[in-house]
PDB file of C-alpha atoms in Angstrom:
ATOM      1  CA  UNK A  98    -120.120 -92.956  27.852  1.00  0.00           C
ATOM      2  CA  UNK A  99    -122.846 -93.932  30.317  1.00  0.00           C
ATOM      3  CA  UNK A 100    -126.010 -95.660  29.117  1.00  0.00           C
ATOM      4  CA  UNK A 101    -128.270 -92.661  29.811  1.00  0.00           C
ATOM      5  CA  UNK A 102    -125.894 -90.198  28.155  1.00  0.00           C
ATOM      6  CA  UNK A 103    -125.731 -92.481  25.124  1.00  0.00           C
ATOM      7  CA  UNK A 104    -129.524 -92.570  24.925  1.00  0.00           C
ATOM      8  CA  UNK A 105    -129.707 -88.763  25.196  1.00  0.00           C
ATOM      9  CA  UNK A 106    -127.184 -88.405  22.386  1.00  0.00           C
ATOM     10  CA  UNK A 107    -129.087 -90.873  20.200  1.00  0.00           C
ATOM     11  CA  UNK A 108    -132.382 -89.052  20.723  1.00  0.00           C
ATOM     12  CA  UNK A 109    -131.030 -85.594  19.922  1.00  0.00           C
ATOM     13  CA  UNK A 110    -129.039 -86.862  16.944  1.00  0.00           C
ATOM     14  CA  UNK A 111    -132.354 -87.918  15.455  1.00  0.00           C
ATOM     15  CA  UNK A 112    -133.936 -84.573  16.337  1.00  0.00           C
ATOM     16  CA  UNK A 113    -131.129 -82.443  14.894  1.00  0.00           C
ATOM     17  CA  UNK A 114    -132.677 -81.652  11.511  1.00  0.00           C
ATOM     18  CA  UNK A 115    -136.150 -80.894  12.858  1.00  0.00           C
ATOM     19  CA  UNK A 116    -134.796 -78.815  15.731  1.00  0.00           C
ATOM     20  CA  UNK A 117    -132.638 -76.912  13.259  1.00  0.00           C
ATOM     21  CA  UNK A 118    -135.738 -75.851  11.339  1.00  0.00           C
ATOM     22  CA  UNK A 119    -137.110 -74.343  14.552  1.00  0.00           C
ATOM     23  CA  UNK A 120    -133.887 -72.362  15.006  1.00  0.00           C
ATOM     24  CA  UNK A 121    -133.987 -71.207  11.399  1.00  0.00           C
ATOM     25  CA  UNK A 122    -137.473 -69.799  11.968  1.00  0.00           C
ATOM     26  CA  UNK A 123    -136.193 -68.005  15.074  1.00  0.00           C
ATOM     27  CA  UNK A 124    -133.252 -66.533  13.145  1.00  0.00           C
ATOM     28  CA  UNK A 125    -135.638 -65.163  10.535  1.00  0.00           C
ATOM     29  CA  UNK A 126    -138.389 -64.039  12.888  1.00  0.00           C
ATOM     30  CA  UNK A 127    -139.142 -61.656  15.727  1.00  0.00           C
ATOM     31  CA  UNK A 128    -137.455 -63.830  18.356  1.00  0.00           C
ATOM     32  CA  UNK A 129    -133.974 -62.974  17.127  1.00  0.00           C
ATOM     33  CA  UNK A 130    -134.085 -59.316  18.180  1.00  0.00           C
ATOM     34  CA  UNK A 131    -136.029 -60.107  21.352  1.00  0.00           C
ATOM     35  CA  UNK A 132    -133.423 -62.635  22.458  1.00  0.00           C
ATOM     36  CA  UNK A 133    -130.567 -60.294  21.608  1.00  0.00           C
ATOM     37  CA  UNK A 134    -132.145 -57.568  23.728  1.00  0.00           C
ATOM     38  CA  UNK A 135    -132.511 -59.873  26.744  1.00  0.00           C
ATOM     39  CA  UNK A 136    -128.972 -61.219  26.422  1.00  0.00           C
ATOM     40  CA  UNK A 137    -127.272 -57.863  25.969  1.00  0.00           C
ATOM     41  CA  UNK A 138    -129.056 -56.224  28.899  1.00  0.00           C
ATOM     42  CA  UNK A 139    -127.524 -58.881  31.155  1.00  0.00           C
ATOM     43  CA  UNK A 140    -124.041 -59.012  29.594  1.00  0.00           C
ATOM     44  CA  UNK A 141    -121.133 -57.017  31.058  1.00  0.00           C
ATOM     45  CA  UNK A 142    -121.192 -53.500  29.626  1.00  0.00           C
ATOM     46  CA  UNK A 143    -118.184 -53.807  27.367  1.00  0.00           C
ATOM     47  CA  UNK A 144    -117.704 -53.865  23.610  1.00  0.00           C
ATOM     48  CA  UNK A 145    -118.688 -57.206  22.025  1.00  0.00           C
ATOM     49  CA  UNK A 146    -115.188 -57.863  20.714  1.00  0.00           C
ATOM     50  CA  UNK A 147    -113.885 -57.686  24.285  1.00  0.00           C
ATOM     51  CA  UNK A 148    -116.179 -60.449  25.574  1.00  0.00           C
ATOM     52  CA  UNK A 149    -115.572 -64.189  25.277  1.00  0.00           C
ATOM     53  CA  UNK A 150    -118.901 -66.023  25.302  1.00  0.00           C
ATOM     54  CA  UNK A 151    -119.369 -69.776  25.737  1.00  0.00           C
ATOM     55  CA  UNK A 152    -122.649 -71.161  24.397  1.00  0.00           C
ATOM     56  CA  UNK A 153    -123.180 -74.550  26.062  1.00  0.00           C
ATOM     57  CA  UNK A 154    -125.552 -77.002  24.417  1.00  0.00           C
ATOM     58  CA  UNK A 155    -125.702 -74.792  21.352  1.00  0.00           C
ATOM     59  CA  UNK A 156    -127.927 -77.251  19.468  1.00  0.00           C
ATOM     60  CA  UNK A 157    -128.479 -75.848  15.958  1.00  0.00           C
ATOM     61  CA  UNK A 158    -126.615 -72.707  16.991  1.00  0.00           C
ATOM     62  CA  UNK A 159    -129.194 -69.994  17.657  1.00  0.00           C
ATOM     63  CA  UNK A 160    -127.328 -68.176  20.443  1.00  0.00           C
ATOM     64  CA  UNK A 161    -123.939 -68.702  18.798  1.00  0.00           C
ATOM     65  CA  UNK A 162    -125.119 -67.239  15.502  1.00  0.00           C
ATOM     66  CA  UNK A 163    -126.892 -64.136  16.818  1.00  0.00           C
ATOM     67  CA  UNK A 164    -123.959 -63.316  19.122  1.00  0.00           C
ATOM     68  CA  UNK A 165    -121.295 -63.849  16.448  1.00  0.00           C
ATOM     69  CA  UNK A 166    -123.247 -61.506  14.170  1.00  0.00           C
ATOM     70  CA  UNK A 167    -122.910 -58.833  16.869  1.00  0.00           C
ATOM     71  CA  UNK A 168    -119.137 -59.258  17.055  1.00  0.00           C
ATOM     72  CA  UNK A 169    -118.802 -61.267  20.276  1.00  0.00           C
ATOM     73  CA  UNK A 170    -115.997 -63.835  20.551  1.00  0.00           C
ATOM     74  CA  UNK A 171    -118.109 -66.978  20.533  1.00  0.00           C
ATOM     75  CA  UNK A 172    -117.264 -70.554  21.427  1.00  0.00           C
ATOM     76  CA  UNK A 173    -120.071 -73.092  21.011  1.00  0.00           C
ATOM     77  CA  UNK A 174    -120.221 -76.659  22.320  1.00  0.00           C
ATOM     78  CA  UNK A 175    -122.686 -79.504  21.973  1.00  0.00           C
ATOM     79  CA  UNK A 176    -122.510 -83.188  22.799  1.00  0.00           C
ATOM     80  CA  UNK A 177    -124.114 -84.197  19.500  1.00  0.00           C
ATOM     81  CA  UNK A 178    -122.116 -84.029  16.275  1.00  0.00           C
ATOM     82  CA  UNK A 179    -125.289 -83.821  14.189  1.00  0.00           C
ATOM     83  CA  UNK A 180    -126.366 -80.684  16.074  1.00  0.00           C
ATOM     84  CA  UNK A 181    -122.995 -79.045  15.465  1.00  0.00           C
ATOM     85  CA  UNK A 182    -123.260 -79.786  11.755  1.00  0.00           C
ATOM     86  CA  UNK A 183    -126.667 -78.102  11.641  1.00  0.00           C
ATOM     87  CA  UNK A 184    -125.324 -75.159  13.676  1.00  0.00           C
ATOM     88  CA  UNK A 185    -122.461 -74.571  11.248  1.00  0.00           C
ATOM     89  CA  UNK A 186    -124.895 -74.551   8.340  1.00  0.00           C
ATOM     90  CA  UNK A 187    -127.175 -72.111  10.135  1.00  0.00           C
ATOM     91  CA  UNK A 188    -124.217 -69.828  10.927  1.00  0.00           C
ATOM     92  CA  UNK A 189    -123.474 -69.336   7.227  1.00  0.00           C
ATOM     93  CA  UNK A 190    -120.779 -66.708   6.741  1.00  0.00           C
ATOM     94  CA  UNK A 191    -120.270 -66.528  10.523  1.00  0.00           C
ATOM     95  CA  UNK A 192    -119.392 -70.221  10.890  1.00  0.00           C
ATOM     96  CA  UNK A 193    -115.660 -69.460  10.645  1.00  0.00           C
ATOM     97  CA  UNK A 194    -115.919 -66.798  13.354  1.00  0.00           C
ATOM     98  CA  UNK A 195    -117.220 -69.295  15.917  1.00  0.00           C
ATOM     99  CA  UNK A 196    -115.084 -71.913  17.663  1.00  0.00           C
ATOM    100  CA  UNK A 197    -117.024 -75.188  17.596  1.00  0.00           C
ATOM    101  CA  UNK A 198    -116.399 -78.166  19.897  1.00  0.00           C
ATOM    102  CA  UNK A 199    -118.125 -81.466  20.507  1.00  0.00           C
ATOM    103  CA  UNK A 200    -118.091 -81.604  24.286  1.00  0.00           C
ATOM    104  CA  UNK A 201    -120.026 -82.735  27.355  1.00  0.00           C
ATOM    105  CA  UNK A 202    -121.574 -79.801  29.244  1.00  0.00           C
ATOM    106  CA  UNK A 203    -120.889 -81.669  32.478  1.00  0.00           C
ATOM    107  CA  UNK A 204    -117.187 -82.205  31.748  1.00  0.00           C
ATOM    108  CA  UNK A 205    -115.833 -79.190  29.896  1.00  0.00           C
ATOM    109  CA  UNK A 206    -112.354 -79.500  28.421  1.00  0.00           C
ATOM    110  CA  UNK A 207    -111.455 -75.820  28.835  1.00  0.00           C
ATOM    111  CA  UNK A 208    -108.974 -74.370  31.289  1.00  0.00           C
ATOM    112  CA  UNK A 209    -110.415 -72.466  34.259  1.00  0.00           C
ATOM    113  CA  UNK A 210    -111.439 -68.789  34.034  1.00  0.00           C
ATOM    114  CA  UNK A 211    -111.570 -68.560  30.244  1.00  0.00           C
ATOM    115  CA  UNK A 212    -114.909 -66.879  29.522  1.00  0.00           C
ATOM    116  CA  UNK A 213    -116.657 -63.631  30.419  1.00  0.00           C
ATOM    117  CA  UNK A 214    -120.133 -65.066  29.793  1.00  0.00           C
ATOM    118  CA  UNK A 215    -121.619 -68.556  29.748  1.00  0.00           C
ATOM    119  CA  UNK A 216    -125.048 -68.934  28.117  1.00  0.00           C
ATOM    120  CA  UNK A 217    -127.327 -71.943  27.816  1.00  0.00           C
ATOM    121  CA  UNK A 218    -130.906 -72.565  26.742  1.00  0.00           C
ATOM    122  CA  UNK A 219    -133.136 -75.608  27.226  1.00  0.00           C
ATOM    123  CA  UNK A 220    -130.262 -77.804  28.351  1.00  0.00           C
ATOM    124  CA  UNK A 221    -130.012 -78.303  32.113  1.00  0.00           C
ATOM    125  CA  UNK A 222    -133.344 -80.176  32.386  1.00  0.00           C
ATOM    126  CA  UNK A 223    -131.824 -82.736  30.004  1.00  0.00           C
ATOM    127  CA  UNK A 224    -128.610 -83.409  31.936  1.00  0.00           C
ATOM    128  CA  UNK A 225    -127.664 -86.496  33.881  1.00  0.00           C
ATOM    129  CA  UNK A 226    -125.633 -84.462  36.421  1.00  0.00           C
ATOM    130  CA  UNK A 227    -126.857 -80.839  36.425  1.00  0.00           C
ATOM    131  CA  UNK A 228    -125.046 -79.996  39.678  1.00  0.00           C
ATOM    132  CA  UNK A 229    -121.742 -81.035  38.151  1.00  0.00           C
ATOM    133  CA  UNK A 230    -122.539 -78.994  35.056  1.00  0.00           C
ATOM    134  CA  UNK A 231    -123.085 -75.873  37.156  1.00  0.00           C
ATOM    135  CA  UNK A 232    -119.743 -76.445  38.909  1.00  0.00           C
ATOM    136  CA  UNK A 233    -118.032 -76.725  35.538  1.00  0.00           C
ATOM    137  CA  UNK A 234    -119.667 -73.565  34.232  1.00  0.00           C
ATOM    138  CA  UNK A 235    -118.558 -71.714  37.345  1.00  0.00           C
ATOM    139  CA  UNK A 236    -115.010 -73.019  36.871  1.00  0.00           C
ATOM    140  CA  UNK A 237    -114.590 -71.775  33.293  1.00  0.00           C
ATOM    141  CA  UNK A 238    -115.960 -68.298  34.059  1.00  0.00           C
ATOM    142  CA  UNK A 239    -113.564 -65.453  34.719  1.00  0.00           C
ATOM    143  CA  UNK A 240    -113.904 -63.560  37.986  1.00  0.00           C
ATOM    144  CA  UNK A 241    -116.902 -61.207  37.705  1.00  0.00           C
ATOM    145  CA  UNK A 242    -118.160 -63.280  34.769  1.00  0.00           C
ATOM    146  CA  UNK A 243    -121.845 -64.107  34.393  1.00  0.00           C
ATOM    147  CA  UNK A 244    -123.745 -67.291  33.651  1.00  0.00           C
ATOM    148  CA  UNK A 245    -127.159 -67.035  31.999  1.00  0.00           C
ATOM    149  CA  UNK A 246    -129.288 -70.154  31.961  1.00  0.00           C
ATOM    150  CA  UNK A 247    -132.694 -70.186  30.265  1.00  0.00           C
ATOM    151  CA  UNK A 248    -134.802 -73.244  30.994  1.00  0.00           C
ATOM    152  CA  UNK A 249    -138.184 -74.462  32.249  1.00  0.00           C
ATOM    153  CA  UNK A 250    -139.893 -77.292  34.102  1.00  0.00           C
ATOM    154  CA  UNK A 251    -140.573 -78.891  30.723  1.00  0.00           C
ATOM    155  CA  UNK A 252    -141.682 -82.302  31.993  1.00  0.00           C
ATOM    156  CA  UNK A 253    -142.956 -81.549  35.469  1.00  0.00           C
ATOM    157  CA  UNK A 254    -146.386 -82.668  34.224  1.00  0.00           C
ATOM    158  CA  UNK A 255    -145.135 -86.252  34.227  1.00  0.00           C
ATOM    159  CA  UNK A 256    -144.929 -86.124  38.031  1.00  0.00           C
ATOM    160  CA  UNK A 257    -147.741 -83.742  39.075  1.00  0.00           C
ATOM    161  CA  UNK A 258    -151.428 -84.214  38.278  1.00  0.00           C
ATOM    162  CA  UNK A 259    -152.241 -80.482  38.382  1.00  0.00           C
ATOM    163  CA  UNK A 260    -149.410 -79.728  35.987  1.00  0.00           C
ATOM    164  CA  UNK A 261    -150.647 -82.560  33.798  1.00  0.00           C
ATOM    165  CA  UNK A 262    -154.113 -80.995  33.623  1.00  0.00           C
ATOM    166  CA  UNK A 263    -152.565 -77.645  32.667  1.00  0.00           C
ATOM    167  CA  UNK A 264    -150.389 -79.342  30.049  1.00  0.00           C
ATOM    168  CA  UNK A 265    -153.439 -81.039  28.505  1.00  0.00           C
ATOM    169  CA  UNK A 266    -155.259 -77.688  28.439  1.00  0.00           C
ATOM    170  CA  UNK A 267    -152.313 -76.200  26.548  1.00  0.00           C
ATOM    171  CA  UNK A 268    -152.623 -78.997  23.981  1.00  0.00           C
ATOM    172  CA  UNK A 269    -156.335 -78.239  23.537  1.00  0.00           C
ATOM    173  CA  UNK A 270    -155.709 -74.505  23.160  1.00  0.00           C
ATOM    174  CA  UNK A 271    -153.008 -75.069  20.557  1.00  0.00           C
ATOM    175  CA  UNK A 272    -155.361 -77.337  18.594  1.00  0.00           C
ATOM    176  CA  UNK A 273    -158.252 -74.862  18.847  1.00  0.00           C
ATOM    177  CA  UNK A 274    -156.026 -72.069  17.529  1.00  0.00           C
ATOM    178  CA  UNK A 275    -154.763 -74.315  14.733  1.00  0.00           C
ATOM    179  CA  UNK A 276    -151.132 -73.858  15.798  1.00  0.00           C
ATOM    180  CA  UNK A 277    -148.259 -76.316  15.576  1.00  0.00           C
ATOM    181  CA  UNK A 278    -147.988 -78.416  18.724  1.00  0.00           C
ATOM    182  CA  UNK A 279    -144.354 -78.361  19.838  1.00  0.00           C
ATOM    183  CA  UNK A 280    -144.831 -81.419  22.033  1.00  0.00           C
ATOM    184  CA  UNK A 281    -146.812 -83.850  19.904  1.00  0.00           C
ATOM    185  CA  UNK A 282    -144.837 -83.117  16.726  1.00  0.00           C
ATOM    186  CA  UNK A 283    -141.895 -84.958  18.331  1.00  0.00           C
ATOM    187  CA  UNK A 284    -141.476 -88.596  19.336  1.00  0.00           C
ATOM    188  CA  UNK A 285    -143.487 -87.977  22.500  1.00  0.00           C
ATOM    189  CA  UNK A 286    -143.240 -91.496  23.883  1.00  0.00           C
ATOM    190  CA  UNK A 287    -139.433 -91.608  23.614  1.00  0.00           C
ATOM    191  CA  UNK A 288    -138.989 -88.083  24.927  1.00  0.00           C
ATOM    192  CA  UNK A 289    -141.225 -88.661  27.942  1.00  0.00           C
ATOM    193  CA  UNK A 290    -139.437 -91.932  28.707  1.00  0.00           C
ATOM    194  CA  UNK A 291    -136.140 -90.030  28.707  1.00  0.00           C
ATOM    195  CA  UNK A 292    -137.571 -87.169  30.759  1.00  0.00           C
ATOM    196  CA  UNK A 293    -138.686 -89.587  33.485  1.00  0.00           C
ATOM    197  CA  UNK A 294    -135.028 -90.528  33.960  1.00  0.00           C
ATOM    198  CA  UNK A 295    -133.785 -86.950  34.271  1.00  0.00           C
ATOM    199  CA  UNK A 296    -133.131 -85.782  37.840  1.00  0.00           C
ATOM    200  CA  UNK A 297    -134.588 -82.312  37.264  1.00  0.00           C
ATOM    201  CA  UNK A 298    -137.921 -83.347  35.733  1.00  0.00           C
ATOM    202  CA  UNK A 299    -139.758 -83.686  39.088  1.00  0.00           C
ATOM    203  CA  UNK A 300    -137.885 -80.801  40.754  1.00  0.00           C
ATOM    204  CA  UNK A 301    -139.315 -77.335  41.439  1.00  0.00           C
ATOM    205  CA  UNK A 302    -137.283 -74.864  39.437  1.00  0.00           C
ATOM    206  CA  UNK A 303    -135.778 -72.263  39.441  1.00  0.00           C
ATOM    207  CA  UNK A 304    -135.732 -72.556  43.244  1.00  0.00           C
ATOM    208  CA  UNK A 305    -133.516 -75.626  42.875  1.00  0.00           C
ATOM    209  CA  UNK A 306    -131.114 -73.755  40.581  1.00  0.00           C
ATOM    210  CA  UNK A 307    -130.858 -70.816  42.967  1.00  0.00           C
ATOM    211  CA  UNK A 308    -129.871 -73.048  45.865  1.00  0.00           C
ATOM    212  CA  UNK A 309    -127.343 -75.092  43.897  1.00  0.00           C
ATOM    213  CA  UNK A 310    -125.725 -72.023  42.338  1.00  0.00           C
ATOM    214  CA  UNK A 311    -125.420 -70.459  45.783  1.00  0.00           C
ATOM    215  CA  UNK A 312    -123.732 -73.616  47.060  1.00  0.00           C
ATOM    216  CA  UNK A 313    -121.485 -73.678  43.980  1.00  0.00           C
ATOM    217  CA  UNK A 314    -119.983 -70.342  44.936  1.00  0.00           C
ATOM    218  CA  UNK A 315    -121.600 -67.736  42.714  1.00  0.00           C
ATOM    219  CA  UNK A 316    -121.521 -64.378  44.477  1.00  0.00           C
ATOM    220  CA  UNK A 317    -124.887 -63.036  43.296  1.00  0.00           C
ATOM    221  CA  UNK A 318    -127.878 -64.751  41.715  1.00  0.00           C
ATOM    222  CA  UNK A 319    -130.888 -63.175  40.020  1.00  0.00           C
ATOM    223  CA  UNK A 320    -133.989 -65.000  38.817  1.00  0.00           C
ATOM    224  CA  UNK A 321    -136.516 -63.896  36.203  1.00  0.00           C
ATOM    225  CA  UNK A 322    -139.464 -66.260  36.579  1.00  0.00           C
ATOM    226  CA  UNK A 323    -141.044 -65.765  33.138  1.00  0.00           C
ATOM    227  CA  UNK A 324    -138.585 -64.463  30.579  1.00  0.00           C
ATOM    228  CA  UNK A 325    -140.612 -66.290  27.944  1.00  0.00           C
ATOM    229  CA  UNK A 326    -143.104 -63.425  27.983  1.00  0.00           C
ATOM    230  CA  UNK A 327    -140.361 -61.246  26.527  1.00  0.00           C
ATOM    231  CA  UNK A 328    -138.861 -63.585  23.923  1.00  0.00           C
ATOM    232  CA  UNK A 329    -141.440 -66.146  22.813  1.00  0.00           C
ATOM    233  CA  UNK A 330    -143.616 -65.987  19.721  1.00  0.00           C
ATOM    234  CA  UNK A 331    -147.401 -66.389  20.000  1.00  0.00           C
ATOM    235  CA  UNK A 332    -147.095 -70.060  19.063  1.00  0.00           C
ATOM    236  CA  UNK A 333    -144.536 -70.642  21.807  1.00  0.00           C
ATOM    237  CA  UNK A 334    -146.590 -68.758  24.396  1.00  0.00           C
ATOM    238  CA  UNK A 335    -149.628 -70.919  23.614  1.00  0.00           C
ATOM    239  CA  UNK A 336    -147.626 -74.162  23.573  1.00  0.00           C
ATOM    240  CA  UNK A 337    -145.969 -73.462  26.911  1.00  0.00           C
ATOM    241  CA  UNK A 338    -148.609 -71.400  28.713  1.00  0.00           C
ATOM    242  CA  UNK A 339    -148.352 -73.631  31.793  1.00  0.00           C
ATOM    243  CA  UNK A 340    -144.562 -73.998  31.539  1.00  0.00           C
ATOM    244  CA  UNK A 341    -142.958 -70.547  31.843  1.00  0.00           C
ATOM    245  CA  UNK A 342    -139.336 -70.190  30.809  1.00  0.00           C
ATOM    246  CA  UNK A 343    -137.115 -68.765  33.540  1.00  0.00           C
ATOM    247  CA  UNK A 344    -133.730 -67.080  33.424  1.00  0.00           C
ATOM    248  CA  UNK A 345    -131.145 -67.557  36.118  1.00  0.00           C
ATOM    249  CA  UNK A 346    -128.289 -65.016  36.062  1.00  0.00           C
ATOM    250  CA  UNK A 347    -125.386 -65.957  38.322  1.00  0.00           C
ATOM    251  CA  UNK A 348    -122.291 -63.823  38.853  1.00  0.00           C
ATOM    252  CA  UNK A 349    -118.947 -65.377  39.718  1.00  0.00           C
TER     253      UNK A 349
END
């Protein structure tokens, strides 16, 4: 394990319980149905039991759980054992219906062309080798399969003064509205130190993703610049007003 990957694992191991509480709120709130609607509109139009879905970087299991509940064949992977433990707890009666693996998103241990859909959320920004990850995700997809990646320029404000001003305004708005601040409630200093080491933090996305996915060999790529408007709660929209979540859909 490389030094950076080890540091990433250590950070998220410590965040597992707190992050799981966020997922539990999502599972019990309005986001669950909103996310399901967005996912299903982009999935191949076949019965859930006919589709094999790989949730990469499952964290505390939000995607894995809501998809297993709908009858999809779900496999979920995460690099952090503590996250997988939280995910299994959150899955409840569906835990046995999901195949769980501790695995590196950049070096998947699956044979090629195994899955109809690959989904991921809030992961690629946090990868040491995102280009390699995209190649791996392409490899494990069946022909005509689809990859859905939901992410954002979470730490672009560390490298751009205008983004920094917008980020600080978001913090003020969240405080004025008496909402939970999703940035400052974490170990901000450690997280920002990690983010400065990530290759995608200073990059303009999703333009970067589009180009890399095209070079990787995906046949068709669609970008939704602000999918967060459709799936986020009010608290999330206020926290990330200057950091819209995008969706990249890439077809093999």
